[in-house]
Tab-separated table of C-alpha atoms and ligand atoms in Angstrom:
chain	number	residue	atom	x	y	z
A	1	MET	CA	0.000	0.000	0.000
A	2	ARG	CA	1.241	3.523	-0.757
A	3	ILE	CA	1.006	5.385	2.546
A	4	LEU	CA	1.728	9.020	3.353
A	5	VAL	CA	2.515	9.741	7.017
A	6	ILE	CA	2.297	13.364	8.144
A	7	GLY	CA	4.595	14.464	10.969
A	8	SER	CA	8.212	14.632	12.033
A	9	GLY	CA	8.654	13.242	15.536
A	10	GLY	CA	9.376	10.006	17.368
A	11	ARG	CA	5.700	9.057	17.139
A	12	GLU	CA	5.815	9.227	13.344
A	13	HIS	CA	9.081	7.263	13.249
A	14	ALA	CA	7.328	4.570	15.302
A	15	LEU	CA	4.331	4.655	12.941
A	16	LEU	CA	6.634	4.215	9.938
A	17	HIS	CA	8.414	1.325	11.609
A	18	ALA	CA	5.056	-0.341	12.314
A	19	LEU	CA	3.974	0.297	8.692
A	20	HIS	CA	7.208	-1.202	7.298
A	21	GLY	CA	6.656	-3.369	4.225
A	22	ASN	CA	4.506	-0.727	2.533
A	23	GLU	CA	5.566	2.020	0.144
A	24	LEU	CA	6.092	4.860	2.612
A	25	THR	CA	6.425	8.622	2.274
A	26	VAL	CA	6.724	10.921	5.276
A	27	ALA	CA	6.303	14.672	5.332
A	28	PRO	CA	8.111	16.626	6.641
A	29	GLY	CA	9.850	13.739	8.475
A	30	ASN	CA	13.327	13.837	9.962
A	31	ALA	CA	16.784	12.520	9.150
A	32	GLY	CA	16.327	9.194	10.895
A	33	MET	CA	13.280	8.298	8.827
A	34	SER	CA	14.977	8.352	5.442
A	35	ARG	CA	15.839	4.659	5.722
A	36	LEU	CA	12.196	3.697	6.004
A	37	ALA	CA	10.454	6.247	3.812
A	38	GLN	CA	10.839	8.898	1.186
A	39	VAL	CA	11.122	12.172	3.128
A	40	ARG	CA	9.331	15.195	1.641
A	41	PRO	CA	9.222	18.766	2.944
A	42	ILE	CA	5.740	20.119	3.635
A	43	ASP	CA	3.878	22.718	5.665
A	44	VAL	CA	1.825	20.443	7.941
A	45	SER	CA	-0.615	23.233	8.727
A	46	SER	CA	-1.697	23.419	5.082
A	47	PRO	CA	-4.465	20.930	4.143
A	48	VAL	CA	-4.031	21.999	0.497
A	49	ASP	CA	-0.348	21.027	0.519
A	50	ILE	CA	-1.137	17.695	2.191
A	51	VAL	CA	-3.778	16.836	-0.427
A	52	GLY	CA	-1.362	17.956	-3.159
A	53	LEU	CA	1.376	15.614	-1.941
A	54	ALA	CA	-1.085	12.736	-1.402
A	55	ARG	CA	-2.274	13.149	-5.004
A	56	GLU	CA	1.261	13.428	-6.363
A	57	ILE	CA	2.350	10.120	-4.819
A	58	ASP	CA	-1.075	8.537	-5.439
A	59	ALA	CA	-1.439	7.688	-1.744
A	60	GLU	CA	-3.878	4.912	-0.854
A	61	LEU	CA	-3.886	5.988	2.794
A	62	VAL	CA	-2.801	9.129	4.640
A	63	VAL	CA	-1.970	8.811	8.343
A	64	ILE	CA	-1.897	12.097	10.210
A	65	GLY	CA	0.419	12.079	13.235
A	66	PRO	CA	0.204	15.497	14.931
A	67	GLU	CA	-2.802	17.531	16.041
A	68	VAL	CA	-2.133	20.725	14.083
A	69	PRO	CA	-3.108	19.406	10.616
A	70	LEU	CA	-6.199	17.727	12.110
A	71	VAL	CA	-7.386	20.906	13.770
A	72	GLU	CA	-6.653	22.761	10.501
A	73	GLY	CA	-8.947	20.385	8.608
A	74	ALA	CA	-6.472	18.141	6.747
A	75	ALA	CA	-8.724	15.086	7.135
A	76	ASP	CA	-11.730	16.991	5.731
A	77	ALA	CA	-9.688	18.071	2.699
A	78	LEU	CA	-8.476	14.502	2.071
A	79	ILE	CA	-12.013	13.099	2.418
A	80	ASP	CA	-13.256	15.714	-0.085
A	81	ALA	CA	-10.482	14.596	-2.435
A	82	GLY	CA	-11.567	10.946	-2.073
A	83	ILE	CA	-8.329	9.864	-0.345
A	84	PRO	CA	-8.657	7.502	2.657
A	85	VAL	CA	-7.349	9.217	5.794
A	86	PHE	CA	-6.631	8.016	9.310
A	87	GLY	CA	-7.461	10.952	11.572
A	88	PRO	CA	-10.597	12.815	12.606
A	89	THR	CA	-12.236	15.724	10.812
A	90	LYS	CA	-11.709	19.248	12.088
A	91	ALA	CA	-15.049	19.208	13.922
A	92	ALA	CA	-14.238	15.882	15.639
A	93	ALA	CA	-10.625	16.884	16.410
A	94	ALA	CA	-12.102	19.673	18.554
A	95	LEU	CA	-12.074	17.027	21.307
A	96	GLU	CA	-8.397	17.994	21.528
A	97	GLY	CA	-8.457	21.468	19.952
A	98	SER	CA	-11.101	22.909	22.282
A	99	LYS	CA	-11.046	21.849	25.892
A	100	ALA	CA	-14.422	23.579	26.396
A	101	PHE	CA	-15.941	21.361	23.656
A	102	ALA	CA	-14.371	18.252	25.193
A	103	LYS	CA	-15.901	19.133	28.588
A	104	GLU	CA	-19.317	19.679	26.976
A	105	VAL	CA	-19.169	16.285	25.226
A	106	MET	CA	-18.071	14.547	28.426
A	107	GLN	CA	-20.869	16.129	30.389
A	108	ALA	CA	-23.448	15.055	27.792
A	109	ALA	CA	-21.953	11.541	27.703
A	110	GLY	CA	-21.838	11.206	31.498
A	111	VAL	CA	-18.038	10.847	31.560
A	112	LYS	CA	-16.162	11.819	34.715
A	113	THR	CA	-13.627	14.637	34.405
A	114	ALA	CA	-12.185	17.535	36.414
A	115	SER	CA	-14.309	20.607	37.003
A	116	ALA	CA	-12.957	23.608	35.138
A	117	THR	CA	-13.208	27.354	34.714
A	118	ARG	CA	-12.180	29.101	31.517
A	119	VAL	CA	-10.660	32.556	31.922
A	120	GLU	CA	-10.305	34.836	28.911
A	121	SER	CA	-8.591	37.895	30.363
A	122	ALA	CA	-6.009	38.621	33.054
A	123	ASP	CA	-8.747	40.141	35.263
A	124	GLY	CA	-10.240	36.721	36.022
A	125	ILE	CA	-7.009	35.007	37.119
A	126	GLU	CA	-6.980	35.864	40.857
A	127	ALA	CA	-10.590	34.720	41.394
A	128	ALA	CA	-9.877	31.427	39.627
A	129	LEU	CA	-6.747	30.890	41.752
A	130	ASP	CA	-8.855	31.466	44.889
A	131	GLU	CA	-11.350	28.871	43.668
A	132	TYR	CA	-8.868	26.145	42.693
A	133	GLY	CA	-6.012	25.971	45.249
A	134	PRO	CA	-4.044	24.495	46.895
A	135	ARG	CA	-3.008	22.305	43.931
A	136	TYR	CA	-3.298	24.341	40.769
A	137	VAL	CA	-3.822	22.800	37.334
A	138	VAL	CA	-3.436	25.575	34.778
A	139	LYS	CA	-3.849	24.765	31.089
A	140	ASP	CA	-3.391	26.606	27.839
A	141	ASP	CA	-6.798	26.276	26.163
A	142	GLY	CA	-5.216	26.328	22.729
A	143	LEU	CA	-3.050	23.634	21.169
A	144	ALA	CA	0.215	23.365	23.047
A	145	GLY	CA	1.482	19.943	21.973
A	146	GLY	CA	1.013	18.500	25.452
A	147	LYS	CA	3.309	21.179	26.905
A	148	GLY	CA	0.844	23.865	27.972
A	149	VAL	CA	-0.011	22.469	31.420
A	150	VAL	CA	1.418	23.550	34.744
A	151	VAL	CA	0.555	21.549	37.865
A	152	THR	CA	1.884	23.238	40.982
A	153	GLU	CA	1.237	24.121	44.603
A	154	ASP	CA	3.018	27.418	44.080
A	155	ARG	CA	0.403	30.107	43.519
A	156	ALA	CA	2.930	32.513	41.992
A	157	GLU	CA	3.982	29.884	39.436
A	158	ALA	CA	0.340	29.108	38.592
A	159	LYS	CA	-0.380	32.822	38.170
A	160	ALA	CA	2.679	33.401	35.986
A	161	HIS	CA	1.655	30.540	33.664
A	162	ALA	CA	-1.929	31.814	33.461
A	163	GLU	CA	-0.690	35.291	32.574
A	164	ALA	CA	1.685	33.927	29.940
A	165	VAL	CA	-1.156	31.956	28.305
A	166	ILE	CA	-3.438	35.011	28.218
A	167	GLU	CA	-0.588	37.099	26.797
A	168	SER	CA	-0.108	34.520	24.021
A	169	GLY	CA	-3.720	35.210	22.991
A	170	ASN	CA	-5.316	31.974	24.261
A	171	PRO	CA	-7.855	31.514	27.056
A	172	VAL	CA	-6.584	29.755	30.171
A	173	LEU	CA	-8.298	26.849	31.900
A	174	PHE	CA	-8.173	26.246	35.671
A	175	GLU	CA	-9.053	22.703	36.686
A	176	SER	CA	-9.523	20.739	39.869
A	177	PHE	CA	-6.652	18.326	40.524
A	178	LEU	CA	-7.502	14.685	39.805
A	179	GLU	CA	-6.023	12.176	42.228
A	180	GLY	CA	-4.442	8.894	41.205
A	181	PRO	CA	-1.939	7.482	38.746
A	182	GLU	CA	-2.326	8.469	35.107
A	183	VAL	CA	-3.152	6.068	32.305
A	184	SER	CA	-2.843	6.752	28.585
A	185	LEU	CA	-5.203	4.585	26.597
A	186	PHE	CA	-5.198	4.880	22.810
A	187	CYS	CA	-8.449	3.780	21.185
A	188	LEU	CA	-9.078	3.247	17.500
A	189	VAL	CA	-12.487	4.763	16.913
A	190	ASP	CA	-14.698	4.486	13.848
A	191	GLY	CA	-18.135	5.882	14.604
A	192	GLU	CA	-19.407	3.775	17.499
A	193	THR	CA	-16.770	1.043	17.133
A	194	VAL	CA	-13.942	1.277	19.667
A	195	VAL	CA	-10.811	-0.911	19.699
A	196	PRO	CA	-8.335	-0.173	22.496
A	197	LEU	CA	-4.568	-0.585	22.184
A	198	LEU	CA	-2.371	-1.508	25.173
A	199	PRO	CA	-2.523	0.879	28.132
A	200	ALA	CA	0.594	2.964	28.751
A	201	GLN	CA	1.965	5.598	31.072
A	202	ASP	CA	4.268	8.471	30.257
A	203	HIS	CA	6.577	10.532	32.434
A	204	LYS	CA	5.963	14.205	31.818
A	205	ARG	CA	8.409	15.928	34.148
A	206	ALA	CA	11.923	16.620	32.932
A	207	TYR	CA	13.895	15.050	35.801
A	208	ASP	CA	13.921	11.939	37.990
A	209	ASN	CA	11.338	11.569	40.772
A	210	ASP	CA	8.901	13.706	38.768
A	211	GLU	CA	10.870	16.864	39.410
A	212	GLY	CA	11.422	19.796	37.099
A	213	PRO	CA	9.235	21.366	34.445
A	214	ASN	CA	6.573	19.609	32.398
A	215	THR	CA	7.756	18.381	29.016
A	216	GLY	CA	6.223	16.715	25.985
A	217	GLY	CA	7.138	13.410	27.703
A	218	MET	CA	10.486	11.944	28.807
A	219	GLY	CA	9.659	8.257	28.572
A	220	ALA	CA	6.881	5.708	28.699
A	221	TYR	CA	6.119	2.048	29.235
A	222	ALA	CA	3.410	-0.413	28.278
A	223	PRO	CA	1.380	-2.319	29.336
A	224	LEU	CA	0.680	-1.333	32.968
A	225	PRO	CA	1.270	-4.137	35.479
A	226	TRP	CA	-0.633	-2.229	38.171
A	227	LEU	CA	-3.851	-1.742	36.207
A	228	PRO	CA	-6.736	-4.050	37.259
A	229	GLU	CA	-7.405	-6.863	34.794
A	230	ASP	CA	-10.600	-5.180	33.602
A	231	GLY	CA	-8.982	-1.708	33.597
A	232	VAL	CA	-8.939	-1.284	29.828
A	233	GLN	CA	-12.532	-2.474	29.571
A	234	VAL	CA	-13.596	0.051	32.227
A	235	LEU	CA	-11.884	2.861	30.293
A	236	VAL	CA	-13.621	1.756	27.092
A	237	ASP	CA	-17.053	1.289	28.699
A	238	ASP	CA	-17.008	4.394	30.894
A	239	ILE	CA	-15.156	6.820	28.639
A	240	ALA	CA	-14.338	5.861	25.041
A	241	ARG	CA	-17.652	4.317	23.984
A	242	PRO	CA	-19.963	6.945	25.543
A	243	VAL	CA	-17.860	9.691	23.929
A	244	ALA	CA	-17.843	7.929	20.538
A	245	GLU	CA	-21.648	7.540	20.750
A	246	GLU	CA	-22.117	11.156	21.778
A	247	MET	CA	-20.041	12.292	18.779
A	248	VAL	CA	-22.212	10.162	16.461
A	249	ASN	CA	-25.369	11.628	18.058
A	250	ARG	CA	-24.023	15.119	17.372
A	251	GLY	CA	-23.494	14.263	13.706
A	252	ILE	CA	-19.698	14.505	13.989
A	253	PRO	CA	-18.594	10.872	14.108
A	254	TYR	CA	-15.006	10.344	15.220
A	255	GLN	CA	-12.672	8.380	12.973
A	256	GLY	CA	-9.076	7.949	14.036
A	257	LEU	CA	-7.212	7.648	17.278
A	258	LEU	CA	-8.797	8.877	20.477
A	259	TYR	CA	-6.178	9.275	23.185
A	260	ILE	CA	-7.656	9.111	26.662
A	261	GLY	CA	-5.494	10.608	29.381
A	262	ALA	CA	-7.141	9.536	32.628
A	263	ALA	CA	-6.311	9.670	36.327
A	264	TRP	CA	-7.391	6.558	38.213
A	265	GLY	CA	-8.609	7.879	41.555
A	266	PRO	CA	-10.423	6.202	44.452
A	267	GLU	CA	-13.683	6.350	42.487
A	268	GLY	CA	-12.269	5.012	39.243
A	269	PRO	CA	-10.914	6.791	36.198
A	270	ALA	CA	-11.630	10.426	35.327
A	271	VAL	CA	-10.501	12.163	32.147
A	272	VAL	CA	-7.554	14.546	32.364
A	273	GLU	CA	-7.522	15.222	28.628
A	274	PHE	CA	-8.365	13.863	25.205
A	275	ASN	CA	-6.057	14.032	22.245
A	276	ALA	CA	-7.124	13.437	18.672
A	277	ARG	CA	-3.977	11.525	17.736
A	278	PHE	CA	-1.427	9.000	18.941
A	279	GLY	CA	0.530	10.219	21.980
A	280	ASP	CA	4.242	10.788	22.070
A	281	PRO	CA	6.204	9.035	23.646
A	282	GLU	CA	3.697	6.269	24.546
A	283	THR	CA	3.197	5.304	20.880
A	284	GLN	CA	6.823	4.262	20.567
A	285	ALA	CA	6.375	1.726	23.402
A	286	VAL	CA	2.859	0.564	22.476
A	287	LEU	CA	3.448	-0.025	18.762
A	288	SER	CA	6.666	-1.957	19.432
A	289	LEU	CA	4.454	-4.687	20.943
A	290	LEU	CA	1.848	-4.811	18.157
A	291	GLU	CA	1.940	-8.007	16.117
A	292	THR	CA	-1.013	-7.282	13.785
A	293	PRO	CA	0.091	-5.344	10.667
A	294	LEU	CA	-0.778	-1.715	11.415
A	295	ALA	CA	-1.515	-0.641	7.823
A	296	ASP	CA	-4.605	-2.873	7.485
A	297	VAL	CA	-5.961	-1.649	10.804
A	298	LEU	CA	-5.539	2.055	10.012
A	299	LEU	CA	-7.042	1.565	6.539
A	300	ALA	CA	-10.033	-0.203	8.097
A	301	VAL	CA	-10.644	2.852	10.306
A	302	ALA	CA	-10.231	5.198	7.327
A	303	GLU	CA	-12.736	3.161	5.296
A	304	GLY	CA	-15.278	2.771	8.114
A	305	ARG	CA	-14.646	-0.991	8.516
A	306	LEU	CA	-13.128	-1.159	11.992
A	307	ASP	CA	-15.937	-3.476	13.121
A	308	GLU	CA	-14.737	-6.073	10.575
A	309	ILE	CA	-11.118	-6.502	11.738
A	310	GLU	CA	-9.820	-9.500	13.672
A	311	PRO	CA	-8.899	-8.848	17.330
A	312	LEU	CA	-5.496	-7.175	17.551
A	313	LYS	CA	-2.553	-9.459	18.359
A	314	TRP	CA	0.174	-8.326	20.764
A	315	HIS	CA	3.593	-9.686	21.629
A	316	ASP	CA	3.899	-10.908	25.206
A	317	GLY	CA	5.939	-8.868	27.629
A	318	TYR	CA	6.642	-5.177	28.041
A	319	ALA	CA	8.207	-2.215	26.278
A	320	ALA	CA	9.944	0.786	27.794
A	321	MET	CA	10.839	3.972	25.999
A	322	VAL	CA	13.412	6.515	27.203
A	323	VAL	CA	13.872	9.950	25.636
A	324	LEU	CA	17.286	11.496	25.098
A	325	ALA	CA	16.848	15.260	25.480
A	326	ALA	CA	19.207	18.023	24.427
A	327	GLU	CA	20.950	20.110	27.077
A	328	GLY	CA	18.613	22.835	28.351
A	329	TYR	CA	15.362	21.096	27.314
A	330	PRO	CA	12.569	22.087	27.799
A	331	GLN	CA	13.354	25.762	28.523
A	332	ALA	CA	16.113	26.387	25.979
A	333	ALA	CA	17.284	23.275	24.187
A	334	LYS	CA	20.754	23.454	22.704
A	335	THR	CA	20.678	22.127	19.158
A	336	GLY	CA	23.486	21.349	16.746
A	337	GLY	CA	25.372	18.714	18.774
A	338	VAL	CA	26.658	15.639	16.923
A	339	ILE	CA	24.968	12.343	17.885
A	340	THR	CA	26.894	9.089	17.677
A	341	GLY	CA	26.065	5.464	18.399
A	342	GLU	CA	25.814	2.124	16.643
A	343	THR	CA	22.047	1.764	17.013
A	344	LEU	CA	21.030	5.087	15.445
A	345	ASP	CA	19.848	3.457	12.209
A	346	ASP	CA	17.908	0.631	13.851
A	347	PRO	CA	14.257	1.716	14.331
A	348	SER	CA	13.550	-1.352	16.448
A	349	GLN	CA	15.810	0.292	19.055
A	350	VAL	CA	16.088	4.011	18.254
A	351	LEU	CA	13.353	6.358	17.039
A	352	HIS	CA	14.406	9.819	15.936
A	353	ALA	CA	12.474	12.915	17.008
A	354	GLY	CA	14.637	16.022	16.608
A	355	THR	CA	17.519	15.052	14.364
A	356	LYS	CA	18.880	16.215	11.041
A	357	GLU	CA	21.778	15.054	8.915
A	358	GLU	CA	24.826	17.271	8.294
A	359	ASP	CA	27.944	16.109	6.457
A	360	GLY	CA	26.918	12.489	6.912
A	361	GLU	CA	26.396	12.841	10.676
A	362	TYR	CA	23.262	13.095	12.782
A	363	VAL	CA	22.934	16.338	14.715
A	364	ALA	CA	20.317	17.399	17.272
A	365	SER	CA	17.700	19.728	15.835
A	366	GLY	CA	15.113	19.702	18.624
A	367	GLY	CA	14.663	19.367	22.379
A	368	ARG	CA	13.577	15.749	22.412
A	369	VAL	CA	16.268	14.339	20.168
A	370	LEU	CA	15.457	10.638	20.041
A	371	GLY	CA	13.934	7.847	22.052
A	372	VAL	CA	15.113	4.312	22.597
A	373	VAL	CA	12.812	1.323	22.985
A	374	GLY	CA	13.697	-1.754	25.029
A	375	LYS	CA	11.533	-4.851	25.242
A	376	GLY	CA	11.519	-7.751	27.646
A	377	ALA	CA	9.541	-10.548	29.213
A	378	THR	CA	9.265	-8.417	32.355
A	379	LEU	CA	9.018	-4.660	32.722
A	380	GLU	CA	12.373	-4.626	34.501
A	381	GLU	CA	14.018	-6.446	31.591
A	382	ALA	CA	12.440	-4.015	29.098
A	383	VAL	CA	13.729	-1.039	31.083
A	384	ASP	CA	17.227	-2.553	31.433
A	385	ASN	CA	17.331	-3.091	27.672
A	386	ALA	CA	16.259	0.510	27.001
A	387	TYR	CA	18.999	1.864	29.298
A	388	ARG	CA	21.591	-0.432	27.706
A	389	ILE	CA	20.713	1.074	24.311
A	390	ILE	CA	20.729	4.693	25.467
A	391	GLU	CA	24.067	4.282	27.230
A	392	GLY	CA	25.581	3.474	23.831
A	393	ILE	CA	24.503	6.824	22.377
A	394	GLU	CA	26.542	10.011	22.768
A	395	LEU	CA	25.368	13.617	22.478
A	396	PRO	CA	27.349	16.225	24.430
A	397	GLY	CA	25.274	17.778	27.234
A	398	ALA	CA	22.260	15.528	26.600
A	399	PHE	CA	20.332	13.979	29.488
A	400	TYR	CA	17.647	11.373	30.141
A	401	ARG	CA	15.563	10.239	33.062
A	402	LYS	CA	16.973	7.242	34.925
A	403	ASP	CA	13.704	6.211	36.547
A	404	ILE	CA	11.364	5.368	33.679
A	405	ALA	CA	8.823	2.781	34.916
A	406	ARG	CA	10.708	2.548	38.222
A	407	PRO	CA	7.632	3.126	40.476
A	408	ALA	CA	5.737	0.417	38.567
A	409	ILE	CA	8.643	-2.040	38.868
A	410	GLU	CA	8.952	-1.328	42.581
A	411	GLY	CA	5.221	-1.874	43.112
A	412	ALA	CA	4.851	1.737	44.282
A	413	ILE	CA	1.738	2.382	42.191
A	414	SER	CA	-1.527	1.197	43.644
A	415	LEU	CA	-5.137	2.051	43.028
B	501	LIG	N1	2.072	11.948	25.877
B	501	LIG	C1	1.628	13.281	25.821
B	501	LIG	C2	1.121	13.708	24.514
B	501	LIG	O1	1.287	13.042	23.524
B	501	LIG	O2	0.516	14.773	24.443
């Protein structure tokens, strides 16, 4: 199958690896992907350019990785052009693009989530801080690539973030803090049909022991040994399916990947956020365990046939993913450093995120430079394998978290 993948990060590298065996093009891609796919430059925010490239290569399927093209209407443009696309329409992608819309859908569907107040000007910030302490959850209500959230007990920090969001031109959302460990569950959704992938957890803070600023994600693991046996089913029954049905009832059926970020508190799971796309870095861990060929599954969603596919098959065991970040990430990542290591061209071990090629060498071109994936029969073995791989990679000044999946291995997560 001729497949066009839109995006340029570790998630898209993982998608390409899982789609291996097909005729692949990626746009705009990154240096590490050129061994798996033809890499083409593109403006991902332009639906017209995406349709143009899909037509040029005669794509039989377009898979949209990041949220920006979805919220800009790339899927709508591809559907109008008669090209099968994996990814929701602009109206359906509002589940990620507009937190107010997501809250409205959840309320109508009877799905548990945090209470929230949306503030549109600096005048409303103090009153919202009074309402929501002592643990403040302050979110950018626009698209922020998973990086627009500050969770803090420091009122001054919460206020500064709220002011920065308002200054950027977006509304700011104050939410009640949801107790309990977080679960990322990716669900394939096609109208009312929901097929969950393996549950995962990511580590959002920059440094060990969940210290430091929030990032796009510093590592992940899957599946979750601490989740109850029926945990995935509960997330599907209580969250994914009611939301999918509510979207159908509203005449905006969802087709693509619905990412449920939930906190599992004493009363069960409650939604922290939805995303309209695969998550990064969880995708890199989850897809490494998928045995079923991904292309057929994504095409089935794009063609409205998800209810016809065989149950997904998964490899036994666990996967752990560790991100190598450039010095200074996330505040001011230093790019341009040369990356060396023997595994850099093996996508079963290393997935590139922010790399480019210069004079035959890989150099860092972004904050999250690459991620390594280790697998094993146990979570501990998977983590050990990931650290063995990352220790063989050099990038001056780079750092990574040393405690990915550690609380789960130590049995420190309980519900
Ligand atoms: N894992 C966080 C995100 O993809 O937004």
